[in-house]
PDB file of C-alpha atoms in Angstrom:
ATOM      1  CA  MET A 288      28.656  47.150   7.452  1.00 49.00           C
ATOM      2  CA  ALA A 289      30.710  46.347   4.370  1.00 52.00           C
ATOM      3  CA  THR A 290      31.221  42.742   5.487  1.00 52.00           C
ATOM      4  CA  ALA A 291      27.483  42.196   5.859  1.00 50.00           C
ATOM      5  CA  SER A 292      26.832  43.336   2.300  1.00 49.00           C
ATOM      6  CA  ARG A 293      29.622  41.105   0.979  1.00 51.00           C
ATOM      7  CA  ARG A 294      28.106  38.029   2.606  1.00 52.00           C
ATOM      8  CA  GLY A 295      24.684  38.801   1.135  1.00 51.00           C
ATOM      9  CA  THR A 296      22.884  39.363   4.421  1.00 54.00           C
ATOM     10  CA  GLU A 297      21.257  42.495   5.706  1.00 60.00           C
ATOM     11  CA  PRO A 298      22.458  43.944   8.985  1.00 61.00           C
ATOM     12  CA  GLY A 299      20.378  42.564  11.846  1.00 60.00           C
ATOM     13  CA  THR A 300      19.275  39.354  10.089  1.00 63.00           C
ATOM     14  CA  ALA A 301      20.616  35.945  10.959  1.00 70.00           C
ATOM     15  CA  ARG A 302      22.151  33.846   8.224  1.00 79.00           C
ATOM     16  CA  ARG A 303      21.091  30.204   8.130  1.00 81.00           C
ATOM     17  CA  SER A 304      23.539  27.475   7.437  1.00 91.00           C
ATOM     18  CA  PRO A 305      23.081  25.476   4.218  1.00 92.00           C
ATOM     19  CA  TRP A 306      22.357  22.340   6.255  1.00 92.00           C
ATOM     20  CA  ALA A 307      19.558  24.080   8.152  1.00 91.00           C
ATOM     21  CA  ALA A 308      18.028  25.287   4.878  1.00 91.00           C
ATOM     22  CA  TRP A 309      18.320  21.768   3.422  1.00 91.00           C
ATOM     23  CA  ARG A 310      16.692  20.254   6.534  1.00 91.00           C
ATOM     24  CA  GLN A 311      13.799  22.732   6.382  1.00 90.00           C
ATOM     25  CA  TRP A 312      13.248  22.041   2.667  1.00 91.00           C
ATOM     26  CA  ARG A 313      13.387  18.270   3.189  1.00 91.00           C
ATOM     27  CA  LYS A 314      10.919  18.325   6.093  1.00 91.00           C
ATOM     28  CA  GLY A 315       8.429  20.429   4.131  1.00 91.00           C
ATOM     29  CA  ARG A 316       7.680  17.685   1.598  1.00 94.00           C
ATOM     30  CA  PRO A 317       7.491  13.865   1.306  1.00 95.00           C
ATOM     31  CA  PHE A 318      11.226  13.591   0.693  1.00 96.00           C
ATOM     32  CA  TRP A 319      11.872   9.922   1.497  1.00 96.00           C
ATOM     33  CA  GLY A 320       8.788   8.715  -0.370  1.00 97.00           C
ATOM     34  CA  GLY A 321       9.798  10.775  -3.395  1.00 97.00           C
ATOM     35  CA  LEU A 322      13.332   9.386  -3.220  1.00 97.00           C
ATOM     36  CA  ALA A 323      12.062   5.799  -3.089  1.00 97.00           C
ATOM     37  CA  THR A 324       9.759   6.525  -6.031  1.00 97.00           C
ATOM     38  CA  ILE A 325      12.608   7.983  -8.093  1.00 97.00           C
ATOM     39  CA  VAL A 326      14.896   5.042  -7.297  1.00 97.00           C
ATOM     40  CA  ALA A 327      12.165   2.541  -8.234  1.00 96.00           C
ATOM     41  CA  GLY A 328      11.394   4.374 -11.483  1.00 95.00           C
ATOM     42  CA  ALA A 329      15.051   4.549 -12.433  1.00 94.00           C
ATOM     43  CA  GLU A 330      15.465   0.844 -11.732  1.00 92.00           C
ATOM     44  CA  ILE A 331      12.396  -0.137 -13.778  1.00 91.00           C
ATOM     45  CA  SER A 332      13.603   2.059 -16.663  1.00 89.00           C
ATOM     46  CA  ALA A 333      17.175   0.787 -16.550  1.00 87.00           C
ATOM     47  CA  ILE A 334      16.396  -2.934 -16.784  1.00 80.00           C
ATOM     48  CA  PRO A 335      15.164  -2.886 -20.429  1.00 79.00           C
ATOM     49  CA  LEU A 336      18.142  -0.767 -21.413  1.00 77.00           C
ATOM     50  CA  ALA A 337      20.630  -3.275 -20.022  1.00 71.00           C
ATOM     51  CA  PRO A 338      23.014  -5.185 -22.330  1.00 70.00           C
ATOM     52  CA  LEU A 339      21.808  -8.393 -23.987  1.00 61.00           C
ATOM     53  CA  LYS A 340      23.859 -10.575 -21.674  1.00 59.00           C
ATOM     54  CA  ILE A 341      21.746  -9.388 -18.739  1.00 56.00           C
ATOM     55  CA  MET A 342      18.358  -9.089 -20.393  1.00 57.00           C
ATOM     56  CA  LEU A 343      16.835 -10.949 -23.306  1.00 57.00           C
ATOM     57  CA  HIS A 344      16.037  -8.994 -26.428  1.00 61.00           C
ATOM     58  CA  GLN A 345      12.644  -7.379 -25.852  1.00 62.00           C
ATOM     59  CA  GLY A 346      11.961  -5.315 -28.935  1.00 63.00           C
ATOM     60  CA  ILE A 347       8.811  -3.216 -28.673  1.00 66.00           C
ATOM     61  CA  ALA A 348       7.979  -4.698 -25.258  1.00 69.00           C
ATOM     62  CA  GLY A 349      10.714  -2.595 -23.620  1.00 76.00           C
ATOM     63  CA  ILE A 350       8.966   0.687 -24.394  1.00 81.00           C
ATOM     64  CA  PRO A 351       6.254   0.375 -21.682  1.00 86.00           C
ATOM     65  CA  SER A 352       8.954  -0.414 -19.143  1.00 87.00           C
ATOM     66  CA  VAL A 353      10.848   2.757 -19.914  1.00 88.00           C
ATOM     67  CA  LEU A 354       7.647   4.829 -19.956  1.00 91.00           C
ATOM     68  CA  MET A 355       6.445   3.418 -16.624  1.00 93.00           C
ATOM     69  CA  GLY A 356       9.806   4.136 -15.065  1.00 93.00           C
ATOM     70  CA  LEU A 357       9.780   7.696 -16.368  1.00 95.00           C
ATOM     71  CA  VAL A 358       6.254   8.249 -14.998  1.00 96.00           C
ATOM     72  CA  MET A 359       7.440   7.024 -11.598  1.00 96.00           C
ATOM     73  CA  VAL A 360      10.447   9.363 -11.686  1.00 97.00           C
ATOM     74  CA  LEU A 361       8.112  12.212 -12.645  1.00 97.00           C
ATOM     75  CA  MET A 362       5.797  11.370  -9.709  1.00 97.00           C
ATOM     76  CA  GLY A 363       8.762  11.372  -7.331  1.00 97.00           C
ATOM     77  CA  LEU A 364       9.844  14.791  -8.579  1.00 97.00           C
ATOM     78  CA  THR A 365       6.256  16.003  -8.255  1.00 97.00           C
ATOM     79  CA  ALA A 366       6.241  14.894  -4.631  1.00 96.00           C
ATOM     80  CA  TRP A 367       9.421  16.895  -4.041  1.00 96.00           C
ATOM     81  CA  PHE A 368       8.679  20.102  -5.908  1.00 96.00           C
ATOM     82  CA  ALA A 369       4.856  20.262  -5.724  1.00 96.00           C
ATOM     83  CA  PRO A 370       3.899  18.533  -2.458  1.00 94.00           C
ATOM     84  CA  GLN A 371       0.308  19.738  -2.750  1.00 94.00           C
ATOM     85  CA  TYR A 372      -0.140  17.016  -5.416  1.00 96.00           C
ATOM     86  CA  ARG A 373       1.165  14.268  -3.110  1.00 95.00           C
ATOM     87  CA  THR A 374      -2.127  12.348  -3.128  1.00 96.00           C
ATOM     88  CA  LEU A 375      -2.207  12.049  -6.912  1.00 96.00           C
ATOM     89  CA  ALA A 376       1.515  11.283  -7.078  1.00 96.00           C
ATOM     90  CA  GLY A 377       1.242   8.563  -4.431  1.00 97.00           C
ATOM     91  CA  VAL A 378      -1.745   6.833  -6.001  1.00 97.00           C
ATOM     92  CA  LEU A 379      -0.283   6.950  -9.527  1.00 97.00           C
ATOM     93  CA  THR A 380       3.041   5.640  -8.245  1.00 97.00           C
ATOM     94  CA  VAL A 381       1.405   2.629  -6.593  1.00 97.00           C
ATOM     95  CA  MET A 382      -0.681   1.927  -9.706  1.00 97.00           C
ATOM     96  CA  VAL A 383       2.281   2.180 -12.092  1.00 96.00           C
ATOM     97  CA  ALA A 384       4.522   0.103  -9.817  1.00 95.00           C
ATOM     98  CA  THR A 385       1.861  -2.590  -9.632  1.00 94.00           C
ATOM     99  CA  ALA A 386       1.375  -2.536 -13.411  1.00 93.00           C
ATOM    100  CA  ALA A 387       5.144  -2.823 -13.858  1.00 91.00           C
ATOM    101  CA  LEU A 388       4.995  -6.152 -12.066  1.00 89.00           C
ATOM    102  CA  VAL A 389       3.163  -7.604 -15.060  1.00 87.00           C
ATOM    103  CA  MET A 390       4.466  -5.455 -17.900  1.00 86.00           C
ATOM    104  CA  SER A 391       8.125  -4.908 -17.080  1.00 83.00           C
ATOM    105  CA  ASN A 392      10.224  -7.940 -16.176  1.00 78.00           C
ATOM    106  CA  LEU A 393       8.429  -8.576 -12.896  1.00 81.00           C
ATOM    107  CA  GLY A 394       8.617  -4.885 -12.073  1.00 80.00           C
ATOM    108  CA  GLY A 395      12.353  -4.632 -12.346  1.00 81.00           C
ATOM    109  CA  PHE A 396      12.940  -8.071 -10.825  1.00 84.00           C
ATOM    110  CA  LEU A 397      10.461  -7.247  -7.999  1.00 91.00           C
ATOM    111  CA  PHE A 398      12.800  -4.599  -6.582  1.00 92.00           C
ATOM    112  CA  GLY A 399      11.225  -1.755  -8.566  1.00 92.00           C
ATOM    113  CA  THR A 400       7.685  -2.801  -7.735  1.00 94.00           C
ATOM    114  CA  ILE A 401       8.310  -3.238  -4.012  1.00 95.00           C
ATOM    115  CA  ILE A 402      10.230   0.035  -3.645  1.00 96.00           C
ATOM    116  CA  GLY A 403       7.670   1.816  -5.847  1.00 96.00           C
ATOM    117  CA  VAL A 404       4.704   0.636  -3.773  1.00 97.00           C
ATOM    118  CA  ILE A 405       6.475   1.584  -0.538  1.00 97.00           C
ATOM    119  CA  GLY A 406       7.500   4.986  -1.930  1.00 97.00           C
ATOM    120  CA  GLY A 407       4.024   5.683  -3.308  1.00 97.00           C
ATOM    121  CA  GLY A 408       2.503   4.779   0.032  1.00 97.00           C
ATOM    122  CA  MET A 409       4.918   7.084   1.819  1.00 97.00           C
ATOM    123  CA  VAL A 410       4.106   9.932  -0.571  1.00 97.00           C
ATOM    124  CA  PHE A 411       0.367   9.350  -0.167  1.00 97.00           C
ATOM    125  CA  ALA A 412       0.539   9.155   3.641  1.00 96.00           C
ATOM    126  CA  TRP A 413       2.735  12.221   4.202  1.00 95.00           C
ATOM    127  CA  GLN A 414       1.075  15.181   5.936  1.00 93.00           C
ATOM    128  CA  PRO A 415       2.583  18.648   6.363  1.00 89.00           C
ATOM    129  CA  LEU A 416       3.257  19.868   9.877  1.00 82.00           C
ATOM    130  CA  PRO A 417       0.716  22.361  11.224  1.00 81.00           C
ATOM    131  CA  THR A 418       1.952  25.932  11.013  1.00 74.00           C
ATOM    132  CA  GLY A 419      -0.021  27.366  13.948  1.00 66.00           C
ATOM    133  CA  PRO A 420       1.250  27.674  17.510  1.00 69.00           C
ATOM    134  CA  ASP A 421       1.536  24.477  19.476  1.00 58.00           C
ATOM    135  CA  PRO A 422      -1.555  24.172  21.721  1.00 58.00           C
ATOM    136  CA  GLY A 423      -0.695  23.943  25.376  1.00 55.00           C
ATOM    137  CA  PRO A 424      -2.457  21.834  27.990  1.00 60.00           C
ATOM    138  CA  GLU A 425      -4.637  24.796  29.062  1.00 57.00           C
ATOM    139  CA  SER A 426      -6.074  25.418  25.596  1.00 55.00           C
ATOM    140  CA  GLY A 427      -8.667  22.605  25.712  1.00 53.00           C
ATOM    141  CA  PRO A 428     -12.330  23.083  26.635  1.00 57.00           C
ATOM    142  CA  ASP A 429     -12.966  24.149  30.215  1.00 54.00           C
ATOM    143  CA  PRO A 430     -14.164  21.073  32.151  1.00 54.00           C
ATOM    144  CA  GLU A 431     -16.247  23.209  34.541  1.00 54.00           C
ATOM    145  CA  THR A 432     -18.421  24.657  31.782  1.00 53.00           C
ATOM    146  CA  THR A 433     -18.741  21.533  29.647  1.00 54.00           C
ATOM    147  CA  SER A 434     -19.644  18.937  32.285  1.00 52.00           C
ATOM    148  CA  GLY A 435     -23.331  19.903  32.415  1.00 51.00           C
ATOM    149  CA  HIS A 436     -23.728  18.641  36.006  1.00 53.00           C
ATOM    150  CA  ASP A 437     -22.885  21.812  37.910  1.00 52.00           C
ATOM    151  CA  PRO A 438     -25.431  24.624  38.022  1.00 52.00           C
ATOM    152  CA  ALA A 439     -24.439  27.906  36.480  1.00 55.00           C
ATOM    153  CA  PRO A 440     -23.215  30.468  39.012  1.00 57.00           C
ATOM    154  CA  ASP A 441     -26.261  32.717  38.526  1.00 59.00           C
ATOM    155  CA  GLN A 442     -28.823  29.919  39.118  1.00 59.00           C
ATOM    156  CA  GLY A 443     -28.138  29.442  42.810  1.00 58.00           C
ATOM    157  CA  PRO A 444     -28.147  26.266  44.944  1.00 60.00           C
ATOM    158  CA  ASP A 445     -31.783  25.313  44.145  1.00 62.00           C
ATOM    159  CA  ALA A 446     -31.112  24.715  40.460  1.00 60.00           C
ATOM    160  CA  VAL A 447     -32.026  21.244  39.215  1.00 63.00           C
ATOM    161  CA  THR A 448     -29.176  19.278  37.720  1.00 63.00           C
ATOM    162  CA  PRO A 449     -29.800  16.519  35.213  1.00 63.00           C
ATOM    163  CA  PRO A 450     -29.626  12.979  36.619  1.00 61.00           C
ATOM    164  CA  ALA A 451     -26.496  10.946  36.187  1.00 63.00           C
ATOM    165  CA  LEU A 452     -26.324   8.655  33.198  1.00 63.00           C
ATOM    166  CA  GLY A 453     -28.140   5.351  33.811  1.00 60.00           C
ATOM    167  CA  THR A 454     -30.280   6.614  36.735  1.00 62.00           C
ATOM    168  CA  GLU A 455     -33.240   7.890  34.685  1.00 63.00           C
ATOM    169  CA  GLN A 456     -36.720   6.710  35.685  1.00 65.00           C
ATOM    170  CA  PRO A 457     -38.630   4.578  33.166  1.00 65.00           C
ATOM    171  CA  PRO A 458     -41.431   6.378  31.318  1.00 67.00           C
ATOM    172  CA  GLY A 459     -44.739   6.394  33.210  1.00 69.00           C
ATOM    173  CA  SER A 460     -43.224   6.059  36.689  1.00 66.00           C
ATOM    174  CA  ARG A 461     -43.440   8.741  39.335  1.00 68.00           C
ATOM    175  CA  PRO A 462     -40.354  10.475  40.560  1.00 63.00           C
ATOM    176  CA  THR A 463     -39.561   9.763  44.198  1.00 65.00           C
ATOM    177  CA  ARG A 464     -38.494  12.375  46.675  1.00 63.00           C
TER     178      ARG A 464
END
């Protein structure tokens, strides 16, 4: 009993491993899309801050690059920590990454734009797993009650069933017996 209290678990409860907790957290949100968005935003932000030997002097033109990169990093973090806003984060990421193509050194030498568009698309397309029980093969509609061609059990054998599809008589003609 004393060892259970030292480990921080109650008696009778199972303790999860850190890897299992990490896996559950990662699968409950658009993790890979958020990671791609953060990497693209960091890359777009880092290019204007590079030394002069790598990048020409930009002056005031470097500010939008840094701001666009920071917005993309923020959208990636939003996808991770508030997955209910994944639609907004994905759309804004794609828009900012596309705007960075024109405004920020070809979007971080095309790498930032391409990774940002892919990450934003992944964030936008992610759907959470359903939480309900997994429906089995028997849980669908009953084919005997939904077919419409069999008479109900209380109607008896003389009940009229509707004609099969494509065998209807044209209007104005007499039915044949």
